[in-house]
C-alpha positions as a printed Julia matrix, in Angstrom:
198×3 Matrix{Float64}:
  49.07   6.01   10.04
  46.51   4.62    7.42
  45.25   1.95    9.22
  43.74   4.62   11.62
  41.46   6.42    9.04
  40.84   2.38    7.85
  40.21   1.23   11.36
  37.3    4.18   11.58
  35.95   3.55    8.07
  35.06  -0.33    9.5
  33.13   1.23   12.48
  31.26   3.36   10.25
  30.57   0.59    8.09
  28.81  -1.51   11.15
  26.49   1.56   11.79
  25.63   2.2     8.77
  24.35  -1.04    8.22
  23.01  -1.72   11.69
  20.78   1.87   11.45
  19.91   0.88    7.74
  18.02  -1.88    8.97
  16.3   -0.23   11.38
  15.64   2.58    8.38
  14.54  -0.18    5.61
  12.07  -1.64    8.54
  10.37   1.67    8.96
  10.31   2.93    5.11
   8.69  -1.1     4.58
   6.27  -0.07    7.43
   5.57   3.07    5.13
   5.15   1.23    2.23
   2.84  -1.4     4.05
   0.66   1.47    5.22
   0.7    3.08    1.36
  -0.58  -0.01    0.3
  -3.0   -0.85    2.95
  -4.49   2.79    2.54
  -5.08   1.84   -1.25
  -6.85  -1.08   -0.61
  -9.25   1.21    2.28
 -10.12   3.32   -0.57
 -10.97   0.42   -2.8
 -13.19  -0.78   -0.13
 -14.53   3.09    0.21
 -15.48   3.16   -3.21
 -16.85  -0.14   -4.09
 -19.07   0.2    -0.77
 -20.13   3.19   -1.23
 -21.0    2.24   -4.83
 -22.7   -0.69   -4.52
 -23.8   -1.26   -1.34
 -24.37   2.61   -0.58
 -22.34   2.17    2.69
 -18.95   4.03    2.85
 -16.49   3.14    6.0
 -17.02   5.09    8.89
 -14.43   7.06    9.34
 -12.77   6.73    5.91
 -11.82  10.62    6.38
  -9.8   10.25    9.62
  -7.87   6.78    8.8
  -6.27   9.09    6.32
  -5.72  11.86    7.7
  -3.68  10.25   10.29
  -2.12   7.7     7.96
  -0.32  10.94    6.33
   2.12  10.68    9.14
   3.4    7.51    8.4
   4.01   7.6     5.06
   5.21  11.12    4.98
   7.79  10.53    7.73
   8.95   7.0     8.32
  10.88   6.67    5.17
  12.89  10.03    5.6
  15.55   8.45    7.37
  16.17   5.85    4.35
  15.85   8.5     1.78
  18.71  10.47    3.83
  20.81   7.47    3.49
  20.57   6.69   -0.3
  20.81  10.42   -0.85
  17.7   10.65   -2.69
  16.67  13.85   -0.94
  16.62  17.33   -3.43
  19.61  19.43   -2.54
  21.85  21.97   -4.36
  25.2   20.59   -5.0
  26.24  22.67   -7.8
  28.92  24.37   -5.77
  30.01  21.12   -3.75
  30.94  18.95   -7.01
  33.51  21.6    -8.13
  34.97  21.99   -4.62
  37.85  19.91   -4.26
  38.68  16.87   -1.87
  38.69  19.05    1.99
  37.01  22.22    1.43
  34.18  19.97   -0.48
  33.79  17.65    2.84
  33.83  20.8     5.4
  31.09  22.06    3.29
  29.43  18.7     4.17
  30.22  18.86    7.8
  28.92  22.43    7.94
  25.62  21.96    6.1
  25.49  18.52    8.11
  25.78  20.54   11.61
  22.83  22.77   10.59
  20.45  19.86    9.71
  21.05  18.4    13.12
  20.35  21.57   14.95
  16.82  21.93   13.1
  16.1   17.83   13.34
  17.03  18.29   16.9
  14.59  21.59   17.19
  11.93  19.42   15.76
  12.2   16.68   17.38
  11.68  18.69   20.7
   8.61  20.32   19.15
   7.11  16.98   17.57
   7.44  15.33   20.68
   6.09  18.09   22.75
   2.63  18.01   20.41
   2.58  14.56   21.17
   2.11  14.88   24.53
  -0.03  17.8    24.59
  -2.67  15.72   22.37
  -1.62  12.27   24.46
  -2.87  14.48   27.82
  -6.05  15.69   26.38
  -7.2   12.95   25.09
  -6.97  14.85   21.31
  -9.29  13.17   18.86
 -10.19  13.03   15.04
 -13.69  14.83   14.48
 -15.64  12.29   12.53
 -14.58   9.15   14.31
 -12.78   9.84   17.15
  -9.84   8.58   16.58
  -7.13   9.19   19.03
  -4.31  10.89   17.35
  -1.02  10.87   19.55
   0.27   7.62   17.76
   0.22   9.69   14.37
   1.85  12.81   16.24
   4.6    9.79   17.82
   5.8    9.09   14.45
   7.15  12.57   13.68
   9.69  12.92   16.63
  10.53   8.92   16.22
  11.24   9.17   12.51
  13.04  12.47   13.35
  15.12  10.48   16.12
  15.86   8.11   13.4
  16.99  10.61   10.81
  19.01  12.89   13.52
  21.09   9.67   14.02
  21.47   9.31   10.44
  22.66  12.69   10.22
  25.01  12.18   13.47
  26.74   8.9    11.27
  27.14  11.19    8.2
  28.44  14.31   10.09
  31.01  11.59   11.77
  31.83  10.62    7.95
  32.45  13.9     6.57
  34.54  14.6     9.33
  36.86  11.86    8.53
  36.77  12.5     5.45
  37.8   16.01    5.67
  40.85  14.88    8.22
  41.79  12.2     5.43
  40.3   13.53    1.92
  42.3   10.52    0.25
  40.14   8.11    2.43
  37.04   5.37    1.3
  33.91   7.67    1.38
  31.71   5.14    4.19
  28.08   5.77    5.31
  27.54   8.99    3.17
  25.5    8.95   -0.06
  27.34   8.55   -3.19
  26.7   11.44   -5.47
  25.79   9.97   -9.27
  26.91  12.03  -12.32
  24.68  12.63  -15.2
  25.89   9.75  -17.09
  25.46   7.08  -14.32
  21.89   8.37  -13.75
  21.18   7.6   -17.35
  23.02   4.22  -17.49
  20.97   3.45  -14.31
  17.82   4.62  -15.6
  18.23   2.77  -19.18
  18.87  -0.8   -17.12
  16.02  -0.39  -15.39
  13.83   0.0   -18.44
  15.18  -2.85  -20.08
């Protein structure tokens, strides 16, 4: 009977680390483009400074750069659970009641992901038919709109691993926790926090 819930918790184990690949590759391609957008402003400024000529189209790189950075990494901060949530009540609820809340709060994320995914991918086409463009130097702007159903995609799957986690979980409270965020107390925040400063 308990190599069942330990047979599962492998599984869940191989996706979690095969999607958080595919997560730390897109929140690196977010941090590449974070980077590479400071630099464009260095070169904004220093042109425009001394050789009085800014980069055409300065304006619209960022505007559509907001996309990647703002999205790309969502699905990796859903993993390490660095999102802001309220988990006052769910720390005091014991083992099962604790993980159903999980499954239930789980279940509504993936209907709204799911909802906007539809939508996100439905302004993508809309601007990918008419040819939608950035005002200053028209830029085409469906690959910016593309990025908010992918990195959606890639956070509703996320979701779908941790809604399969808490499920087991709640079957088998006494089971590993595998492929859900572990929730740091107080004290471990501050232990964590002092190593790093050291």
């Amino acid at each position: 009977m308990s190599a069942l819930p330990r047979a599962e918790g492998s599984r869940l184990g191989v996706f979690d680390v095969r999607l958080g690949r595919v997560e730390t590759f897109f929140n690196l391609v977010a941090a590449a483009c974070i980077f590479g957008l400071m630099l464009l402003g260095m070169a904004q400024v220093l042109g425009r400074q001394l050789l009085n000529r800014p980069i055409n189209g300065y304006i619209d790189f960022v505007e559509l750069s907001m996309a990647t950075f703002a999205f790309l990494g969502i699905a990796y901060c859903q993993r390490l659970g660095g999102h802001v949530r309220m988990e006052m009540f769910l720390k005091i609820a014991p083992g099962r009641l604790r993980w159903s809340m999980e499954v239930f709060g789980t279940l509504i994320a993936l209907f709204v992901i799911a909802v906007l995914i539809w939508y996100g991918f439905d302004h993508f086409l809309r601007a990918y038919r008419l040819g939608d463009s950035t005002i200053d130097a028209e830029l085409p702007v469906w690959p910016s709109k593309l990025l908010v159903p992918v990195s959606f995609a890639l956070l509703w799957l996320r979701l779908l691993l941790q809604l399969a986690a808490y499920v087991r979980l709640m079957l088998n409270p006494d089971a590993e926790p595998v492929a859900i965020p572990r929730a740091m107390t107080a004290e471990e925040i501050a232990a964590q926090e002092a190593e790093g400063a050291n």
